[in-house]
PDB file of C-alpha atoms in Angstrom:
ATOM      1  CA  MET S   1     -27.280   2.471   4.822  1.00  0.00           C
ATOM      2  CA  GLY S   2     -24.147   2.746   2.729  1.00  0.00           C
ATOM      3  CA  VAL S   3     -21.479   5.360   3.351  1.00  0.00           C
ATOM      4  CA  ARG S   4     -20.669   8.029   0.769  1.00  0.00           C
ATOM      5  CA  LEU S   5     -16.901   7.980   0.722  1.00  0.00           C
ATOM      6  CA  MET S   6     -13.641   8.634  -1.084  1.00  0.00           C
ATOM      7  CA  VAL S   7     -10.474   6.532  -0.994  1.00  0.00           C
ATOM      8  CA  VAL S   8      -7.105   8.248  -1.367  1.00  0.00           C
ATOM      9  CA  ASP S   9      -3.716   6.589  -1.210  1.00  0.00           C
ATOM     10  CA  ASP S  10      -0.181   7.106  -2.477  1.00  0.00           C
ATOM     11  CA  HIS S  11      -0.614   3.867  -4.430  1.00  0.00           C
ATOM     12  CA  ARG S  12      -3.500   3.965  -6.906  1.00  0.00           C
ATOM     13  CA  LEU S  13      -3.648   0.174  -7.096  1.00  0.00           C
ATOM     14  CA  HIS S  14      -4.449  -0.074  -3.397  1.00  0.00           C
ATOM     15  CA  ALA S  15      -6.991   2.756  -3.549  1.00  0.00           C
ATOM     16  CA  GLU S  16      -8.851   1.122  -6.438  1.00  0.00           C
ATOM     17  CA  ALA S  17      -8.802  -2.330  -4.835  1.00  0.00           C
ATOM     18  CA  LEU S  18     -10.252  -1.018  -1.581  1.00  0.00           C
ATOM     19  CA  ALA S  19     -12.829   1.076  -3.438  1.00  0.00           C
ATOM     20  CA  SER S  20     -13.974  -1.947  -5.447  1.00  0.00           C
ATOM     21  CA  ALA S  21     -14.363  -4.049  -2.297  1.00  0.00           C
ATOM     22  CA  LEU S  22     -16.427  -1.357  -0.593  1.00  0.00           C
ATOM     23  CA  LYS S  23     -18.643  -0.872  -3.640  1.00  0.00           C
ATOM     24  CA  LEU S  24     -19.485  -4.569  -3.535  1.00  0.00           C
ATOM     25  CA  ARG S  25     -20.595  -4.081   0.066  1.00  0.00           C
ATOM     26  CA  GLY S  26     -23.097  -1.402  -0.915  1.00  0.00           C
ATOM     27  CA  HIS S  27     -21.157   1.783  -0.266  1.00  0.00           C
ATOM     28  CA  ARG S  28     -21.068   4.735  -2.647  1.00  0.00           C
ATOM     29  CA  VAL S  29     -17.493   5.488  -3.653  1.00  0.00           C
ATOM     30  CA  LEU S  30     -17.224   8.976  -5.128  1.00  0.00           C
ATOM     31  CA  ALA S  31     -13.596   8.541  -6.166  1.00  0.00           C
ATOM     32  CA  ALA S  32     -10.490   6.411  -5.671  1.00  0.00           C
ATOM     33  CA  THR S  33      -7.413   8.506  -6.281  1.00  0.00           C
ATOM     34  CA  ALA S  34      -3.678   8.954  -5.743  1.00  0.00           C
ATOM     35  CA  PRO S  35      -1.464  10.455  -4.468  1.00  0.00           C
ATOM     36  CA  VAL S  36      -2.487  11.612  -1.015  1.00  0.00           C
ATOM     37  CA  THR S  37      -0.712  14.960  -1.387  1.00  0.00           C
ATOM     38  CA  GLY S  38      -3.096  16.097  -4.109  1.00  0.00           C
ATOM     39  CA  ALA S  39      -6.274  14.620  -2.676  1.00  0.00           C
ATOM     40  CA  ALA S  40      -7.396  17.496  -0.453  1.00  0.00           C
ATOM     41  CA  ASP S  41      -8.751  19.529  -3.388  1.00  0.00           C
ATOM     42  CA  LEU S  42     -10.897  16.626  -4.564  1.00  0.00           C
ATOM     43  CA  VAL S  43     -12.159  15.762  -1.090  1.00  0.00           C
ATOM     44  CA  VAL S  44     -13.044  19.392  -0.378  1.00  0.00           C
ATOM     45  CA  SER S  45     -14.913  19.727  -3.682  1.00  0.00           C
ATOM     46  CA  ARG S  46     -16.821  16.422  -3.459  1.00  0.00           C
ATOM     47  CA  ALA S  47     -17.506  16.509   0.310  1.00  0.00           C
ATOM     48  CA  PRO S  48     -17.932  12.785   1.085  1.00  0.00           C
ATOM     49  CA  GLU S  49     -19.153  11.593   4.467  1.00  0.00           C
ATOM     50  CA  VAL S  50     -15.919   9.666   5.030  1.00  0.00           C
ATOM     51  CA  CYS S  51     -12.447   9.859   3.496  1.00  0.00           C
ATOM     52  CA  LEU S  52     -10.214   6.801   3.803  1.00  0.00           C
ATOM     53  CA  LEU S  53      -6.635   8.049   3.616  1.00  0.00           C
ATOM     54  CA  GLY S  54      -3.816   5.549   3.190  1.00  0.00           C
ATOM     55  CA  THR S  55      -0.213   6.267   4.067  1.00  0.00           C
ATOM     56  CA  ALA S  56       2.899   4.132   4.371  1.00  0.00           C
ATOM     57  CA  SER S  57       4.722   6.721   6.532  1.00  0.00           C
ATOM     58  CA  PRO S  58       2.447   8.000   9.304  1.00  0.00           C
ATOM     59  CA  ALA S  59       5.326   9.491  11.291  1.00  0.00           C
ATOM     60  CA  GLU S  60       6.768  11.438   8.355  1.00  0.00           C
ATOM     61  CA  PRO S  61       6.522  15.244   8.781  1.00  0.00           C
ATOM     62  CA  GLY S  62       3.715  16.808   6.754  1.00  0.00           C
ATOM     63  CA  VAL S  63       2.063  13.531   5.756  1.00  0.00           C
ATOM     64  CA  PHE S  64      -1.196  14.582   7.409  1.00  0.00           C
ATOM     65  CA  ASP S  65      -1.280  18.129   6.014  1.00  0.00           C
ATOM     66  CA  PRO S  66      -4.148  17.118   3.654  1.00  0.00           C
ATOM     67  CA  VAL S  67      -6.157  16.027   6.713  1.00  0.00           C
ATOM     68  CA  VAL S  68      -5.630  19.440   8.324  1.00  0.00           C
ATOM     69  CA  ARG S  69      -6.965  21.184   5.239  1.00  0.00           C
ATOM     70  CA  ILE S  70      -9.905  18.818   4.812  1.00  0.00           C
ATOM     71  CA  LYS S  71     -10.991  19.337   8.417  1.00  0.00           C
ATOM     72  CA  ARG S  72     -10.539  23.097   8.133  1.00  0.00           C
ATOM     73  CA  GLU S  73     -12.617  23.449   4.976  1.00  0.00           C
ATOM     74  CA  ARG S  74     -14.965  20.459   5.358  1.00  0.00           C
ATOM     75  CA  PRO S  75     -15.181  19.747   9.100  1.00  0.00           C
ATOM     76  CA  GLN S  76     -18.121  17.389   8.560  1.00  0.00           C
ATOM     77  CA  VAL S  77     -15.921  14.951   6.594  1.00  0.00           C
ATOM     78  CA  ALA S  78     -14.652  12.141   8.834  1.00  0.00           C
ATOM     79  CA  VAL S  79     -11.111  11.064   7.905  1.00  0.00           C
ATOM     80  CA  VAL S  80      -9.978   7.535   8.742  1.00  0.00           C
ATOM     81  CA  VAL S  81      -6.266   6.828   8.254  1.00  0.00           C
ATOM     82  CA  LEU S  82      -5.147   3.429   6.954  1.00  0.00           C
ATOM     83  CA  GLY S  83      -1.509   2.712   7.678  1.00  0.00           C
ATOM     84  CA  PRO S  84       1.110   0.346   9.048  1.00  0.00           C
ATOM     85  CA  VAL S  85       1.578  -0.208  12.759  1.00  0.00           C
ATOM     86  CA  PRO S  86       3.337   3.076  13.543  1.00  0.00           C
ATOM     87  CA  ASN S  87       5.239   4.345  16.503  1.00  0.00           C
ATOM     88  CA  PRO S  88       2.982   6.187  18.977  1.00  0.00           C
ATOM     89  CA  TRP S  89       3.770   9.521  17.359  1.00  0.00           C
ATOM     90  CA  GLY S  90       2.274   8.345  14.071  1.00  0.00           C
ATOM     91  CA  ILE S  91      -1.110   7.711  15.685  1.00  0.00           C
ATOM     92  CA  ALA S  92      -0.863  10.941  17.666  1.00  0.00           C
ATOM     93  CA  ALA S  93      -0.030  12.919  14.511  1.00  0.00           C
ATOM     94  CA  ALA S  94      -3.068  11.515  12.703  1.00  0.00           C
ATOM     95  CA  PHE S  95      -5.458  12.554  15.475  1.00  0.00           C
ATOM     96  CA  ALA S  96      -3.736  15.892  15.991  1.00  0.00           C
ATOM     97  CA  ALA S  97      -4.371  16.666  12.318  1.00  0.00           C
ATOM     98  CA  GLY S  98      -8.073  15.960  12.796  1.00  0.00           C
ATOM     99  CA  ALA S  99      -8.466  12.312  11.815  1.00  0.00           C
ATOM    100  CA  SER S 100     -11.380  10.411  13.317  1.00  0.00           C
ATOM    101  CA  GLY S 101      -9.652   7.043  13.278  1.00  0.00           C
ATOM    102  CA  TYR S 102      -6.560   4.976  12.588  1.00  0.00           C
ATOM    103  CA  VAL S 103      -6.870   1.466  11.158  1.00  0.00           C
ATOM    104  CA  ARG S 104      -4.126  -0.975  10.188  1.00  0.00           C
ATOM    105  CA  HIS S 105      -3.640  -1.226   6.436  1.00  0.00           C
ATOM    106  CA  ASP S 106      -4.011  -4.998   6.596  1.00  0.00           C
ATOM    107  CA  GLU S 107      -7.314  -4.872   8.501  1.00  0.00           C
ATOM    108  CA  ARG S 108     -10.059  -7.062   7.066  1.00  0.00           C
ATOM    109  CA  ILE S 109     -12.655  -5.279   4.971  1.00  0.00           C
ATOM    110  CA  GLU S 110     -15.229  -5.786   7.742  1.00  0.00           C
ATOM    111  CA  GLY S 111     -12.978  -3.876  10.137  1.00  0.00           C
ATOM    112  CA  VAL S 112     -12.528  -1.023   7.676  1.00  0.00           C
ATOM    113  CA  GLU S 113     -16.291  -0.906   7.194  1.00  0.00           C
ATOM    114  CA  ARG S 114     -16.946  -0.748  10.949  1.00  0.00           C
ATOM    115  CA  ALA S 115     -14.408   2.074  11.295  1.00  0.00           C
ATOM    116  CA  MET S 116     -16.155   4.018   8.518  1.00  0.00           C
ATOM    117  CA  MET S 117     -19.566   3.665  10.137  1.00  0.00           C
ATOM    118  CA  LYS S 118     -18.288   4.720  13.567  1.00  0.00           C
ATOM    119  CA  ALA S 119     -16.382   7.683  12.135  1.00  0.00           C
ATOM    120  CA  ARG S 120     -19.476   8.843  10.267  1.00  0.00           C
ATOM    121  CA  ALA S 121     -21.367   8.678  13.553  1.00  0.00           C
ATOM    122  CA  GLY S 122     -18.795  10.943  15.178  1.00  0.00           C
ATOM    123  CA  GLU S 123     -16.891   8.299  17.141  1.00  0.00           C
ATOM    124  CA  ALA S 124     -13.124   8.045  17.443  1.00  0.00           C
ATOM    125  CA  VAL S 125     -11.836   4.787  15.987  1.00  0.00           C
ATOM    126  CA  VAL S 126      -8.623   3.050  17.065  1.00  0.00           C
ATOM    127  CA  ALA S 127      -8.218  -0.698  17.427  1.00  0.00           C
ATOM    128  CA  PRO S 128      -7.416  -1.726  21.021  1.00  0.00           C
ATOM    129  CA  GLY S 129      -4.344  -3.577  19.774  1.00  0.00           C
ATOM    130  CA  LEU S 130      -2.931  -0.393  18.243  1.00  0.00           C
ATOM    131  CA  LEU S 131      -3.469   1.533  21.474  1.00  0.00           C
ATOM    132  CA  GLN S 132      -1.848  -1.213  23.502  1.00  0.00           C
ATOM    133  CA  GLY S 133       1.128  -1.262  21.158  1.00  0.00           C
ATOM    134  CA  ALA S 134       1.442   2.511  21.257  1.00  0.00           C
ATOM    135  CA  PHE S 135       1.365   2.634  25.052  1.00  0.00           C
ATOM    136  CA  ALA S 136       3.798  -0.268  25.270  1.00  0.00           C
ATOM    137  CA  GLU S 137       6.305   1.539  23.089  1.00  0.00           C
ATOM    138  CA  LEU S 138       5.885   4.762  25.029  1.00  0.00           C
ATOM    139  CA  LEU S 139       6.629   2.892  28.244  1.00  0.00           C
ATOM    140  CA  ASN S 140       9.369   0.679  26.761  1.00  0.00           C
ATOM    141  CA  PRO S 141      10.798   2.464  23.714  1.00  0.00           C
ATOM    142  CA  VAL S 142      13.010   0.489  21.357  1.00  0.00           C
ATOM    143  CA  SER S 143      15.890   1.952  19.424  1.00  0.00           C
ATOM    144  CA  GLN S 144      14.879   0.328  16.139  1.00  0.00           C
ATOM    145  CA  PRO S 145      11.155  -0.371  15.811  1.00  0.00           C
ATOM    146  CA  ASP S 146      10.140  -3.341  13.711  1.00  0.00           C
ATOM    147  CA  ASP S 147       9.904  -2.622  10.000  1.00  0.00           C
ATOM    148  CA  GLU S 148       6.997  -4.455   8.403  1.00  0.00           C
ATOM    149  CA  GLY S 149       8.395  -4.173   4.889  1.00  0.00           C
ATOM    150  CA  GLN S 150      11.750  -5.555   5.977  1.00  0.00           C
ATOM    151  CA  ARG S 151      10.043  -8.379   7.863  1.00  0.00           C
ATOM    152  CA  LEU S 152       8.059  -9.389   4.780  1.00  0.00           C
ATOM    153  CA  LEU S 153      11.166  -9.150   2.616  1.00  0.00           C
ATOM    154  CA  ARG S 154      12.931 -11.663   4.853  1.00  0.00           C
ATOM    155  CA  LEU S 155      10.138 -14.179   4.221  1.00  0.00           C
ATOM    156  CA  LEU S 156      10.870 -14.316   0.497  1.00  0.00           C
ATOM    157  CA  THR S 157      13.729 -15.796  -1.486  1.00  0.00           C
ATOM    158  CA  PRO S 158      15.503 -13.462  -3.958  1.00  0.00           C
ATOM    159  CA  ARG S 159      13.641 -15.145  -6.831  1.00  0.00           C
ATOM    160  CA  GLU S 160      10.298 -14.693  -5.063  1.00  0.00           C
ATOM    161  CA  VAL S 161      11.114 -11.035  -4.486  1.00  0.00           C
ATOM    162  CA  GLU S 162      11.679 -10.637  -8.220  1.00  0.00           C
ATOM    163  CA  VAL S 163       8.365 -12.350  -8.905  1.00  0.00           C
ATOM    164  CA  LEU S 164       6.602  -9.987  -6.498  1.00  0.00           C
ATOM    165  CA  VAL S 165       8.144  -6.934  -8.162  1.00  0.00           C
ATOM    166  CA  ARG S 166       6.987  -8.188 -11.550  1.00  0.00           C
ATOM    167  CA  VAL S 167       3.492  -8.880 -10.185  1.00  0.00           C
ATOM    168  CA  ALA S 168       3.365  -5.330  -8.811  1.00  0.00           C
ATOM    169  CA  GLU S 169       4.341  -4.030 -12.246  1.00  0.00           C
ATOM    170  CA  GLY S 170       1.322  -5.799 -13.720  1.00  0.00           C
ATOM    171  CA  GLU S 171       3.074  -8.678 -15.476  1.00  0.00           C
ATOM    172  CA  ASP S 172       1.004 -11.814 -16.025  1.00  0.00           C
ATOM    173  CA  THR S 173       2.360 -15.359 -15.703  1.00  0.00           C
ATOM    174  CA  ARG S 174       3.515 -15.464 -19.319  1.00  0.00           C
ATOM    175  CA  LEU S 175       5.505 -12.221 -19.021  1.00  0.00           C
ATOM    176  CA  ILE S 176       6.990 -13.255 -15.675  1.00  0.00           C
ATOM    177  CA  ALA S 177       8.147 -16.533 -17.177  1.00  0.00           C
ATOM    178  CA  ALA S 178       9.634 -14.836 -20.238  1.00  0.00           C
ATOM    179  CA  GLY S 179      11.332 -12.112 -18.204  1.00  0.00           C
ATOM    180  CA  MET S 180      12.914 -14.589 -15.812  1.00  0.00           C
ATOM    181  CA  GLY S 181      13.716 -17.281 -18.366  1.00  0.00           C
ATOM    182  CA  ILE S 182      11.612 -19.948 -16.634  1.00  0.00           C
ATOM    183  CA  ALA S 183       8.633 -22.094 -17.588  1.00  0.00           C
ATOM    184  CA  PRO S 184       5.134 -20.633 -17.072  1.00  0.00           C
ATOM    185  CA  SER S 185       4.340 -23.457 -14.662  1.00  0.00           C
ATOM    186  CA  THR S 186       7.381 -22.528 -12.582  1.00  0.00           C
ATOM    187  CA  ALA S 187       6.386 -18.869 -12.630  1.00  0.00           C
ATOM    188  CA  ARG S 188       2.891 -19.832 -11.484  1.00  0.00           C
ATOM    189  CA  THR S 189       4.368 -21.831  -8.600  1.00  0.00           C
ATOM    190  CA  HIS S 190       6.518 -18.875  -7.536  1.00  0.00           C
ATOM    191  CA  VAL S 191       3.483 -16.585  -7.576  1.00  0.00           C
ATOM    192  CA  GLN S 192       1.494 -18.995  -5.402  1.00  0.00           C
ATOM    193  CA  ARG S 193       4.349 -19.225  -2.907  1.00  0.00           C
ATOM    194  CA  VAL S 194       4.574 -15.437  -2.716  1.00  0.00           C
ATOM    195  CA  LEU S 195       0.837 -15.144  -2.051  1.00  0.00           C
ATOM    196  CA  MET S 196       1.043 -17.829   0.628  1.00  0.00           C
ATOM    197  CA  LYS S 197       4.020 -16.266   2.404  1.00  0.00           C
ATOM    198  CA  LEU S 198       2.462 -12.803   2.394  1.00  0.00           C
ATOM    199  CA  GLY S 199      -0.853 -14.201   3.621  1.00  0.00           C
ATOM    200  CA  VAL S 200      -2.920 -12.723   0.796  1.00  0.00           C
ATOM    201  CA  GLY S 201      -5.399 -14.268  -1.616  1.00  0.00           C
ATOM    202  CA  SER S 202      -4.676 -12.498  -4.894  1.00  0.00           C
ATOM    203  CA  ARG S 203      -1.975 -10.778  -6.922  1.00  0.00           C
ATOM    204  CA  LEU S 204      -3.746  -7.465  -6.424  1.00  0.00           C
ATOM    205  CA  GLU S 205      -3.597  -7.846  -2.647  1.00  0.00           C
ATOM    206  CA  ALA S 206       0.068  -8.867  -2.805  1.00  0.00           C
ATOM    207  CA  ALA S 207       0.974  -5.803  -4.885  1.00  0.00           C
ATOM    208  CA  ALA S 208      -0.994  -3.505  -2.587  1.00  0.00           C
ATOM    209  CA  LEU S 209       0.600  -4.940   0.564  1.00  0.00           C
ATOM    210  CA  ALA S 210       4.097  -4.721  -0.910  1.00  0.00           C
ATOM    211  CA  ALA S 211       3.572  -1.106  -1.911  1.00  0.00           C
ATOM    212  CA  ARG S 212       1.947  -0.193   1.387  1.00  0.00           C
ATOM    213  CA  THR S 213       4.760  -1.577   3.578  1.00  0.00           C
ATOM    214  CA  GLY S 214       7.585  -0.193   1.455  1.00  0.00           C
ATOM    215  CA  LEU S 215       8.732  -3.657   0.420  1.00  0.00           C
ATOM    216  CA  LEU S 216       8.919  -2.593  -3.226  1.00  0.00           C
ATOM    217  CA  ASP S 217      11.223   0.310  -2.345  1.00  0.00           C
ATOM    218  CA  ARG S 218      13.689  -2.148  -0.789  1.00  0.00           C
ATOM    219  CA  ALA S 219      13.578  -4.700  -3.597  1.00  0.00           C
ATOM    220  CA  ALA S 220      15.997  -4.462  -6.486  1.00  0.00           C
ATOM    221  CA  PRO S 221      14.370  -3.996  -9.916  1.00  0.00           C
ATOM    222  CA  PRO S 222      14.105  -7.162 -12.009  1.00  0.00           C
ATOM    223  CA  VAL S 223      17.192  -7.965 -14.052  1.00  0.00           C
ATOM    224  CA  PRO S 224      16.372  -8.677 -17.719  1.00  0.00           C
ATOM    225  CA  HIS S 225      16.932 -12.307 -18.666  1.00  0.00           C
ATOM    226  CA  ALA S 226      19.869 -12.858 -21.004  1.00  0.00           C
ATOM    227  CA  ALA S 227      17.526 -13.941 -23.803  1.00  0.00           C
ATOM    228  CA  HIS S 228      15.904 -10.513 -23.723  1.00  0.00           C
ATOM    229  CA  LEU S 229      19.031  -8.371 -23.634  1.00  0.00           C
ATOM    230  CA  PRO S 230      19.937  -6.500 -26.847  1.00  0.00           C
ATOM    231  CA  PRO S 231      22.732  -8.193 -28.813  1.00  0.00           C
ATOM    232  CA  ALA S 232      26.221  -6.880 -28.167  1.00  0.00           C
ATOM    233  CA  LEU S 233      27.798  -4.794 -30.893  1.00  0.00           C
ATOM    234  CA  PRO S 234      30.755  -6.330 -32.710  1.00  0.00           C
ATOM    235  CA  PRO S 235      34.104  -4.882 -31.562  1.00  0.00           C
ATOM    236  CA  GLN S 236      34.483  -2.720 -34.668  1.00  0.00           C
ATOM    237  CA  GLN S 237      31.117  -1.041 -33.989  1.00  0.00           C
ATOM    238  CA  GLN S 238      31.520  -0.397 -30.250  1.00  0.00           C
ATOM    239  CA  PRO S 239      31.422   3.306 -29.306  1.00  0.00           C
ATOM    240  CA  GLY S 240      34.772   4.998 -28.922  1.00  0.00           C
ATOM    241  CA  ARG S 241      36.744   2.226 -30.661  1.00  0.00           C
ATOM    242  CA  ILE S 242      39.382   3.478 -33.081  1.00  0.00           C
ATOM    243  CA  ARG S 243      39.354   1.529 -36.300  1.00  0.00           C
TER     244      ARG S 243
END
């Protein structure tokens, strides 16, 4: 039997992609919305069986405040957090707020589905690997935990980073080629390399992963190609020039 659920995330693109995938698997998605901070009202009013809540910063203060309110006003709603591999305090904060589970944001759809079903049944859901990692860090803390977004950024060349930013902004191959001053075939090759390096199968997945891990926040915005810059004013028309 399908789960009646809602998907909330700070990135609407990711929320809609996940919602579409779950609909195809027979689940009833009441809404896919963003951002997380404003989702509590909708979840409380619609009362789904499960709320999938995505966050890129599980250890950030206040990020799970919506979960606290949802559980206070709709205790029957099971909240499953989707996020990056956090430090142990991120997982602890999610459960302290009332979440029923914590699942990696890059978990396969089958894993997300299993977590939903278990949460609806009243079970706590945490992947063994996440628990092992959390305990390992508690026992052997590191001064600078690994940053997934930074790790992914190091996989890409500067040109591939620009391609990824343009993909995330919704540009198709033609616009990417025009914006970067390259042939469409070259742009297509860059896109394929980005997908391969990120380990995803589509542009939508690449954009969602980049947004989720904070990679887009670290990438510089695309620089307009010279052919698309506005023409320079002649010297006599430049602002502030005395004629």
